[in-house]
PDB file of C-alpha atoms in Angstrom:
ATOM      1  CA  MET N   1      40.000  33.098 -11.041  1.00  0.00           C
ATOM      2  CA  LYS N   2      36.385  32.045 -11.535  1.00  0.00           C
ATOM      3  CA  TYR N   3      34.014  33.633 -14.032  1.00  0.00           C
ATOM      4  CA  GLN N   4      30.259  33.628 -14.523  1.00  0.00           C
ATOM      5  CA  LEU N   5      29.691  33.295 -18.242  1.00  0.00           C
ATOM      6  CA  ASN N   6      26.654  33.504 -20.474  1.00  0.00           C
ATOM      7  CA  LEU N   7      27.461  31.100 -23.280  1.00  0.00           C
ATOM      8  CA  GLN N   8      25.519  30.373 -26.429  1.00  0.00           C
ATOM      9  CA  VAL N   9      24.864  26.787 -27.473  1.00  0.00           C
ATOM     10  CA  GLN N  10      26.556  26.086 -30.809  1.00  0.00           C
ATOM     11  CA  SER N  11      25.619  22.430 -31.216  1.00  0.00           C
ATOM     12  CA  VAL N  12      24.071  19.498 -29.335  1.00  0.00           C
ATOM     13  CA  ASN N  13      24.840  15.966 -30.544  1.00  0.00           C
ATOM     14  CA  HIS N  14      23.282  12.828 -29.055  1.00  0.00           C
ATOM     15  CA  LEU N  15      25.825  10.017 -29.297  1.00  0.00           C
ATOM     16  CA  SER N  16      24.893   6.371 -29.771  1.00  0.00           C
ATOM     17  CA  ASN N  17      26.009   5.294 -26.286  1.00  0.00           C
ATOM     18  CA  GLY N  18      23.697   7.801 -24.582  1.00  0.00           C
ATOM     19  CA  LEU N  19      26.219  10.613 -24.075  1.00  0.00           C
ATOM     20  CA  ILE N  20      25.470  14.187 -25.128  1.00  0.00           C
ATOM     21  CA  HIS N  21      28.163  16.346 -26.733  1.00  0.00           C
ATOM     22  CA  ILE N  22      27.568  20.091 -26.341  1.00  0.00           C
ATOM     23  CA  GLU N  23      29.559  22.999 -27.788  1.00  0.00           C
ATOM     24  CA  LEU N  24      29.291  26.450 -26.170  1.00  0.00           C
ATOM     25  CA  ALA N  25      30.780  29.814 -27.096  1.00  0.00           C
ATOM     26  CA  PRO N  26      30.560  33.413 -25.843  1.00  0.00           C
ATOM     27  CA  ALA N  27      27.708  35.146 -27.643  1.00  0.00           C
ATOM     28  CA  ASN N  28      29.588  38.462 -27.678  1.00  0.00           C
ATOM     29  CA  GLY N  29      32.657  37.073 -29.421  1.00  0.00           C
ATOM     30  CA  GLU N  30      34.902  37.478 -26.364  1.00  0.00           C
ATOM     31  CA  LYS N  31      37.528  34.916 -25.434  1.00  0.00           C
ATOM     32  CA  LEU N  32      36.931  32.282 -22.777  1.00  0.00           C
ATOM     33  CA  PRO N  33      39.101  32.278 -19.637  1.00  0.00           C
ATOM     34  CA  ALA N  34      42.022  29.860 -19.539  1.00  0.00           C
ATOM     35  CA  MET N  35      41.003  26.380 -18.349  1.00  0.00           C
ATOM     36  CA  GLN N  36      43.217  23.473 -17.275  1.00  0.00           C
ATOM     37  CA  PRO N  37      42.681  19.834 -18.238  1.00  0.00           C
ATOM     38  CA  GLY N  38      40.884  18.127 -15.378  1.00  0.00           C
ATOM     39  CA  GLN N  39      39.018  21.209 -14.183  1.00  0.00           C
ATOM     40  CA  PHE N  40      35.227  21.396 -14.376  1.00  0.00           C
ATOM     41  CA  VAL N  41      32.380  23.874 -14.805  1.00  0.00           C
ATOM     42  CA  GLU N  42      29.039  24.420 -13.075  1.00  0.00           C
ATOM     43  CA  VAL N  43      25.988  24.907 -15.298  1.00  0.00           C
ATOM     44  CA  ALA N  44      22.640  26.478 -14.387  1.00  0.00           C
ATOM     45  CA  ILE N  45      20.148  24.217 -16.178  1.00  0.00           C
ATOM     46  CA  ASP N  46      17.132  26.460 -16.620  1.00  0.00           C
ATOM     47  CA  LYS N  47      15.278  23.941 -18.786  1.00  0.00           C
ATOM     48  CA  ALA N  48      15.118  21.524 -15.846  1.00  0.00           C
ATOM     49  CA  LYS N  49      14.047  24.167 -13.323  1.00  0.00           C
ATOM     50  CA  VAL N  50      16.410  22.680 -10.738  1.00  0.00           C
ATOM     51  CA  LEU N  51      17.678  24.810  -7.868  1.00  0.00           C
ATOM     52  CA  LEU N  52      21.352  23.832  -7.930  1.00  0.00           C
ATOM     53  CA  ASN N  53      23.886  24.078 -10.723  1.00  0.00           C
ATOM     54  CA  ARG N  54      25.292  20.833 -12.095  1.00  0.00           C
ATOM     55  CA  PRO N  55      29.031  20.059 -12.438  1.00  0.00           C
ATOM     56  CA  PHE N  56      30.503  18.774 -15.710  1.00  0.00           C
ATOM     57  CA  SER N  57      34.081  17.948 -16.688  1.00  0.00           C
ATOM     58  CA  ILE N  58      35.690  20.053 -19.386  1.00  0.00           C
ATOM     59  CA  TYR N  59      35.750  17.791 -22.446  1.00  0.00           C
ATOM     60  CA  ASN N  60      37.693  20.331 -24.502  1.00  0.00           C
ATOM     61  CA  ALA N  61      38.373  24.070 -24.424  1.00  0.00           C
ATOM     62  CA  THR N  62      39.904  26.680 -26.704  1.00  0.00           C
ATOM     63  CA  ASP N  63      39.921  30.468 -26.564  1.00  0.00           C
ATOM     64  CA  THR N  64      36.457  30.533 -28.131  1.00  0.00           C
ATOM     65  CA  VAL N  65      34.728  27.146 -27.588  1.00  0.00           C
ATOM     66  CA  LEU N  66      33.916  25.092 -24.487  1.00  0.00           C
ATOM     67  CA  GLU N  67      32.886  21.470 -25.024  1.00  0.00           C
ATOM     68  CA  LEU N  68      31.047  19.244 -22.546  1.00  0.00           C
ATOM     69  CA  LEU N  69      30.360  15.510 -22.659  1.00  0.00           C
ATOM     70  CA  VAL N  70      27.299  14.744 -20.540  1.00  0.00           C
ATOM     71  CA  LYS N  71      25.786  11.482 -19.364  1.00  0.00           C
ATOM     72  CA  PRO N  72      22.057  11.854 -18.522  1.00  0.00           C
ATOM     73  CA  LEU N  73      21.716  10.532 -14.976  1.00  0.00           C
ATOM     74  CA  GLY N  74      19.020  12.714 -13.432  1.00  0.00           C
ATOM     75  CA  ARG N  75      16.599  15.560 -14.062  1.00  0.00           C
ATOM     76  CA  GLY N  76      19.347  18.137 -14.491  1.00  0.00           C
ATOM     77  CA  SER N  77      21.720  16.260 -16.767  1.00  0.00           C
ATOM     78  CA  GLU N  78      18.834  14.819 -18.802  1.00  0.00           C
ATOM     79  CA  ALA N  79      17.626  18.369 -19.520  1.00  0.00           C
ATOM     80  CA  MET N  80      21.006  19.223 -21.067  1.00  0.00           C
ATOM     81  CA  GLY N  81      19.807  17.289 -24.099  1.00  0.00           C
ATOM     82  CA  LEU N  82      16.853  19.666 -24.505  1.00  0.00           C
ATOM     83  CA  TYR N  83      19.028  22.640 -25.427  1.00  0.00           C
ATOM     84  CA  THR N  84      19.285  23.652 -29.075  1.00  0.00           C
ATOM     85  CA  PRO N  85      21.667  25.944 -30.988  1.00  0.00           C
ATOM     86  CA  GLY N  86      21.051  29.573 -30.061  1.00  0.00           C
ATOM     87  CA  ASP N  87      19.989  28.840 -26.476  1.00  0.00           C
ATOM     88  CA  THR N  88      21.992  30.391 -23.640  1.00  0.00           C
ATOM     89  CA  MET N  89      23.595  28.610 -20.694  1.00  0.00           C
ATOM     90  CA  ARG N  90      24.907  30.266 -17.552  1.00  0.00           C
ATOM     91  CA  VAL N  91      28.255  28.695 -16.684  1.00  0.00           C
ATOM     92  CA  ILE N  92      30.705  29.209 -13.808  1.00  0.00           C
ATOM     93  CA  ALA N  93      34.231  28.369 -14.958  1.00  0.00           C
ATOM     94  CA  PRO N  94      36.872  27.215 -14.456  1.00  0.00           C
ATOM     95  CA  LEU N  95      36.560  25.326 -11.171  1.00  0.00           C
ATOM     96  CA  GLY N  96      38.720  22.941  -9.177  1.00  0.00           C
ATOM     97  CA  ARG N  97      42.241  21.593  -9.436  1.00  0.00           C
ATOM     98  CA  GLY N  98      43.205  19.906 -12.686  1.00  0.00           C
ATOM     99  CA  PHE N  99      45.810  17.319 -13.629  1.00  0.00           C
ATOM    100  CA  GLU N 100      49.493  18.050 -13.184  1.00  0.00           C
ATOM    101  CA  LEU N 101      51.024  17.237 -16.571  1.00  0.00           C
ATOM    102  CA  PRO N 102      54.677  16.341 -17.146  1.00  0.00           C
ATOM    103  CA  ALA N 103      56.992  19.006 -18.528  1.00  0.00           C
ATOM    104  CA  ALA N 104      59.107  16.591 -20.586  1.00  0.00           C
ATOM    105  CA  PRO N 105      58.148  13.722 -22.932  1.00  0.00           C
ATOM    106  CA  CYS N 106      57.420  10.459 -21.104  1.00  0.00           C
ATOM    107  CA  ARG N 107      55.058   7.474 -21.174  1.00  0.00           C
ATOM    108  CA  VAL N 108      51.552   8.470 -20.046  1.00  0.00           C
ATOM    109  CA  LEU N 109      48.590   6.136 -19.581  1.00  0.00           C
ATOM    110  CA  LEU N 110      45.069   7.549 -19.439  1.00  0.00           C
ATOM    111  CA  VAL N 111      42.218   5.419 -18.082  1.00  0.00           C
ATOM    112  CA  GLY N 112      38.602   6.530 -18.440  1.00  0.00           C
ATOM    113  CA  GLY N 113      35.521   4.581 -17.402  1.00  0.00           C
ATOM    114  CA  GLY N 114      32.086   5.542 -18.725  1.00  0.00           C
ATOM    115  CA  VAL N 115      31.575   9.292 -18.664  1.00  0.00           C
ATOM    116  CA  GLY N 116      34.902   9.412 -16.812  1.00  0.00           C
ATOM    117  CA  VAL N 117      36.407   9.584 -20.294  1.00  0.00           C
ATOM    118  CA  ALA N 118      35.083  13.172 -20.518  1.00  0.00           C
ATOM    119  CA  PRO N 119      38.205  14.992 -19.263  1.00  0.00           C
ATOM    120  CA  MET N 120      40.583  12.743 -21.225  1.00  0.00           C
ATOM    121  CA  LEU N 121      40.244  14.441 -24.624  1.00  0.00           C
ATOM    122  CA  TYR N 122      41.459  17.772 -23.252  1.00  0.00           C
ATOM    123  CA  VAL N 123      44.197  16.021 -21.256  1.00  0.00           C
ATOM    124  CA  ALA N 124      45.411  14.128 -24.324  1.00  0.00           C
ATOM    125  CA  ARG N 125      45.390  17.273 -26.436  1.00  0.00           C
ATOM    126  CA  ALA N 126      47.453  19.137 -23.832  1.00  0.00           C
ATOM    127  CA  LEU N 127      49.908  16.229 -23.690  1.00  0.00           C
ATOM    128  CA  ASN N 128      50.260  16.309 -27.491  1.00  0.00           C
ATOM    129  CA  GLU N 129      51.285  19.949 -27.227  1.00  0.00           C
ATOM    130  CA  LYS N 130      54.123  18.774 -24.955  1.00  0.00           C
ATOM    131  CA  GLY N 131      55.252  16.173 -27.480  1.00  0.00           C
ATOM    132  CA  ILE N 132      53.521  13.259 -25.699  1.00  0.00           C
ATOM    133  CA  ARG N 133      51.046  10.883 -27.331  1.00  0.00           C
ATOM    134  CA  PRO N 134      49.393   8.942 -24.490  1.00  0.00           C
ATOM    135  CA  THR N 135      47.642   5.603 -24.501  1.00  0.00           C
ATOM    136  CA  LEU N 136      43.975   5.862 -23.504  1.00  0.00           C
ATOM    137  CA  VAL N 137      42.141   2.795 -22.200  1.00  0.00           C
ATOM    138  CA  TYR N 138      38.413   3.548 -22.360  1.00  0.00           C
ATOM    139  CA  GLY N 139      35.939   1.264 -20.628  1.00  0.00           C
ATOM    140  CA  GLU N 140      32.226   1.312 -21.538  1.00  0.00           C
ATOM    141  CA  ARG N 141      29.162  -0.888 -21.180  1.00  0.00           C
ATOM    142  CA  THR N 142      28.885  -1.229 -24.960  1.00  0.00           C
ATOM    143  CA  ALA N 143      30.701  -0.015 -28.074  1.00  0.00           C
ATOM    144  CA  PRO N 144      31.331   3.766 -27.948  1.00  0.00           C
ATOM    145  CA  ASP N 145      30.030   6.145 -30.592  1.00  0.00           C
ATOM    146  CA  SER N 146      32.264   6.334 -33.679  1.00  0.00           C
ATOM    147  CA  ARG N 147      32.414  10.135 -33.480  1.00  0.00           C
ATOM    148  CA  LEU N 148      33.684   9.984 -29.905  1.00  0.00           C
ATOM    149  CA  LYS N 149      36.303   7.379 -30.824  1.00  0.00           C
ATOM    150  CA  SER N 150      37.441   9.502 -33.754  1.00  0.00           C
ATOM    151  CA  ARG N 151      37.985  12.549 -31.529  1.00  0.00           C
ATOM    152  CA  LEU N 152      39.867  10.579 -28.882  1.00  0.00           C
ATOM    153  CA  SER N 153      42.021   8.767 -31.442  1.00  0.00           C
ATOM    154  CA  ARG N 154      43.225  12.076 -32.811  1.00  0.00           C
ATOM    155  CA  TYR N 155      45.260  12.682 -29.646  1.00  0.00           C
ATOM    156  CA  ALA N 156      45.776   9.229 -28.092  1.00  0.00           C
ATOM    157  CA  ASP N 157      46.342   5.582 -28.927  1.00  0.00           C
ATOM    158  CA  LEU N 158      42.834   4.392 -28.084  1.00  0.00           C
ATOM    159  CA  GLU N 159      42.109   0.991 -26.551  1.00  0.00           C
ATOM    160  CA  ILE N 160      38.503  -0.074 -25.880  1.00  0.00           C
ATOM    161  CA  CYS N 161      37.046  -2.369 -23.211  1.00  0.00           C
ATOM    162  CA  THR N 162      33.334  -3.192 -23.124  1.00  0.00           C
ATOM    163  CA  ASP N 163      31.175  -4.981 -20.574  1.00  0.00           C
ATOM    164  CA  ASP N 164      29.149  -6.728 -23.287  1.00  0.00           C
ATOM    165  CA  GLY N 165      32.082  -7.612 -25.559  1.00  0.00           C
ATOM    166  CA  SER N 166      30.699  -5.570 -28.475  1.00  0.00           C
ATOM    167  CA  GLU N 167      34.105  -3.955 -29.103  1.00  0.00           C
ATOM    168  CA  GLY N 168      37.672  -4.340 -27.945  1.00  0.00           C
ATOM    169  CA  LEU N 169      38.459  -6.364 -24.847  1.00  0.00           C
ATOM    170  CA  HIS N 170      35.465  -8.056 -23.232  1.00  0.00           C
ATOM    171  CA  GLY N 171      36.112  -7.123 -19.615  1.00  0.00           C
ATOM    172  CA  LEU N 172      37.451  -4.539 -17.206  1.00  0.00           C
ATOM    173  CA  VAL N 173      40.018  -1.880 -18.060  1.00  0.00           C
ATOM    174  CA  THR N 174      42.341  -3.380 -15.441  1.00  0.00           C
ATOM    175  CA  ALA N 175      42.514  -6.571 -17.525  1.00  0.00           C
ATOM    176  CA  HIS N 176      43.608  -4.779 -20.704  1.00  0.00           C
ATOM    177  CA  PRO N 177      47.276  -5.420 -21.629  1.00  0.00           C
ATOM    178  CA  ALA N 178      47.860  -1.658 -21.827  1.00  0.00           C
ATOM    179  CA  VAL N 179      47.150  -1.596 -18.080  1.00  0.00           C
ATOM    180  CA  ALA N 180      48.099  -5.075 -16.928  1.00  0.00           C
ATOM    181  CA  ASP N 181      51.445  -5.354 -18.741  1.00  0.00           C
ATOM    182  CA  CYS N 182      52.892  -1.842 -18.834  1.00  0.00           C
ATOM    183  CA  HIS N 183      54.784   0.457 -16.474  1.00  0.00           C
ATOM    184  CA  PRO N 184      54.107   4.059 -17.578  1.00  0.00           C
ATOM    185  CA  ASP N 185      55.765   7.088 -16.036  1.00  0.00           C
ATOM    186  CA  LEU N 186      52.382   8.625 -15.214  1.00  0.00           C
ATOM    187  CA  VAL N 187      48.797   7.343 -14.944  1.00  0.00           C
ATOM    188  CA  LEU N 188      45.762   9.658 -15.055  1.00  0.00           C
ATOM    189  CA  VAL N 189      42.394   8.127 -14.145  1.00  0.00           C
ATOM    190  CA  CYS N 190      38.722   9.133 -14.057  1.00  0.00           C
ATOM    191  CA  GLY N 191      35.661   6.925 -13.749  1.00  0.00           C
ATOM    192  CA  PRO N 192      33.527   4.918 -11.330  1.00  0.00           C
ATOM    193  CA  ALA N 193      34.909   4.560  -7.801  1.00  0.00           C
ATOM    194  CA  PRO N 194      35.510   0.751  -7.993  1.00  0.00           C
ATOM    195  CA  MET N 195      37.541   1.197 -11.179  1.00  0.00           C
ATOM    196  CA  MET N 196      39.593   4.038  -9.721  1.00  0.00           C
ATOM    197  CA  LYS N 197      40.281   2.110  -6.528  1.00  0.00           C
ATOM    198  CA  ALA N 198      41.445  -0.879  -8.580  1.00  0.00           C
ATOM    199  CA  MET N 199      43.758   1.414 -10.581  1.00  0.00           C
ATOM    200  CA  HIS N 200      44.976   2.962  -7.319  1.00  0.00           C
ATOM    201  CA  ARG N 201      45.906  -0.504  -6.053  1.00  0.00           C
ATOM    202  CA  ILE N 202      47.800  -1.258  -9.278  1.00  0.00           C
ATOM    203  CA  ALA N 203      49.663   2.057  -9.076  1.00  0.00           C
ATOM    204  CA  ARG N 204      50.559   1.444  -5.424  1.00  0.00           C
ATOM    205  CA  GLU N 205      51.799  -2.098  -6.035  1.00  0.00           C
ATOM    206  CA  ARG N 206      53.970  -1.023  -8.982  1.00  0.00           C
ATOM    207  CA  GLY N 207      55.143   2.262  -7.473  1.00  0.00           C
ATOM    208  CA  LEU N 208      53.600   4.280 -10.324  1.00  0.00           C
ATOM    209  CA  SER N 209      52.960   8.016 -10.250  1.00  0.00           C
ATOM    210  CA  ALA N 210      49.190   8.419 -10.594  1.00  0.00           C
ATOM    211  CA  GLN N 211      46.464  11.037 -10.329  1.00  0.00           C
ATOM    212  CA  PHE N 212      42.728  10.456  -9.924  1.00  0.00           C
ATOM    213  CA  SER N 213      39.813  12.723 -10.854  1.00  0.00           C
ATOM    214  CA  LEU N 214      37.038  12.026  -8.336  1.00  0.00           C
ATOM    215  CA  GLU N 215      33.358  12.112  -9.263  1.00  0.00           C
ATOM    216  CA  ASN N 216      31.775  12.900  -5.872  1.00  0.00           C
ATOM    217  CA  LYS N 217      28.384  14.572  -5.867  1.00  0.00           C
ATOM    218  CA  MET N 218      28.788  18.358  -5.816  1.00  0.00           C
ATOM    219  CA  ALA N 219      26.429  21.232  -5.174  1.00  0.00           C
ATOM    220  CA  CYS N 220      28.085  24.643  -4.839  1.00  0.00           C
ATOM    221  CA  GLY N 221      31.342  23.825  -6.643  1.00  0.00           C
ATOM    222  CA  LEU N 222      33.159  26.286  -4.379  1.00  0.00           C
ATOM    223  CA  GLY N 223      33.869  24.290  -1.217  1.00  0.00           C
ATOM    224  CA  ALA N 224      31.167  25.966   0.861  1.00  0.00           C
ATOM    225  CA  CYS N 225      28.394  23.362   1.173  1.00  0.00           C
ATOM    226  CA  LEU N 226      30.664  20.423   2.145  1.00  0.00           C
ATOM    227  CA  CYS N 227      28.539  17.812   0.329  1.00  0.00           C
ATOM    228  CA  CYS N 228      31.498  16.510  -1.721  1.00  0.00           C
ATOM    229  CA  VAL N 229      33.939  15.932   1.151  1.00  0.00           C
ATOM    230  CA  GLU N 230      36.416  13.072   0.660  1.00  0.00           C
ATOM    231  CA  GLN N 231      38.651  11.525   3.294  1.00  0.00           C
ATOM    232  CA  THR N 232      42.300  11.935   2.295  1.00  0.00           C
ATOM    233  CA  THR N 233      45.659  11.246   3.921  1.00  0.00           C
ATOM    234  CA  THR N 234      45.708  14.881   5.081  1.00  0.00           C
ATOM    235  CA  GLY N 235      42.159  14.967   6.425  1.00  0.00           C
ATOM    236  CA  ASN N 236      38.725  15.629   4.951  1.00  0.00           C
ATOM    237  CA  ARG N 237      38.889  17.782   1.826  1.00  0.00           C
ATOM    238  CA  CYS N 238      36.342  19.206  -0.599  1.00  0.00           C
ATOM    239  CA  VAL N 239      36.562  17.529  -3.979  1.00  0.00           C
ATOM    240  CA  CYS N 240      35.182  20.588  -5.783  1.00  0.00           C
ATOM    241  CA  SER N 241      37.821  23.018  -4.498  1.00  0.00           C
ATOM    242  CA  ASP N 242      40.770  20.847  -3.368  1.00  0.00           C
ATOM    243  CA  GLY N 243      40.201  18.473  -6.311  1.00  0.00           C
ATOM    244  CA  PRO N 244      38.634  16.976  -8.298  1.00  0.00           C
ATOM    245  CA  VAL N 245      42.143  15.697  -9.092  1.00  0.00           C
ATOM    246  CA  PHE N 246      44.147  14.100  -6.278  1.00  0.00           C
ATOM    247  CA  LYS N 247      47.513  12.356  -6.374  1.00  0.00           C
ATOM    248  CA  ALA N 248      47.561   8.666  -5.464  1.00  0.00           C
ATOM    249  CA  GLU N 249      49.420   9.343  -2.212  1.00  0.00           C
ATOM    250  CA  GLU N 250      46.641  11.716  -1.112  1.00  0.00           C
ATOM    251  CA  LEU N 251      43.997   8.974  -1.228  1.00  0.00           C
ATOM    252  CA  PRO N 252      43.851   6.324   1.553  1.00  0.00           C
ATOM    253  CA  TRP N 253      42.465   3.622  -0.712  1.00  0.00           C
TER     254      TRP N 253
END
């Protein structure tokens, strides 16, 4: 079930690595619809005066608060940083297919690259509720914001990789021992396409169960415009409606 919501901005925080953390809540005090880790929302960004809504991963969600983690990449996403507490955003939620989480405790590895770390907080929190504390390998260009690391570390054993060597491992997430030397029961991945394809190759070679959240460009978010189509092992599928999460065996990488 999809809902069109008018949500009030509660806070907007600009993090040191360029990301924007936004908290939204229903202005009328009603509860938000149930949302699954790995799903996304579409936001009408009135401050940018853009025609199409913009898709954003669900960073965290409760009955009363929706959190987004946004990377300014264009006119729409950049305008998200112009909102202030008390402003209203029109949001369509929840959208897409989320991650399939294990029912019983097991070893779970999360891998997030850049803003691909956005869905991992909610995933890790949901895993904690199942008695699972995952390992999260987070790759960034430079050292992540301390507030972001603090939130992630609450629910996962956090490992950092940076392109410039400013924190953690100087190099790619695939070179981190948590990835290179372990054999988890489940791997959940989101980030740039080259990183996800490298993780897909690792999962295939080791016979690991893995799921990937794709970041294709989206417009309608409903599977009507066909601009986010991805070739899969079962034919061309819309990432916004059939995904964004796909199992490793569904992707012909």
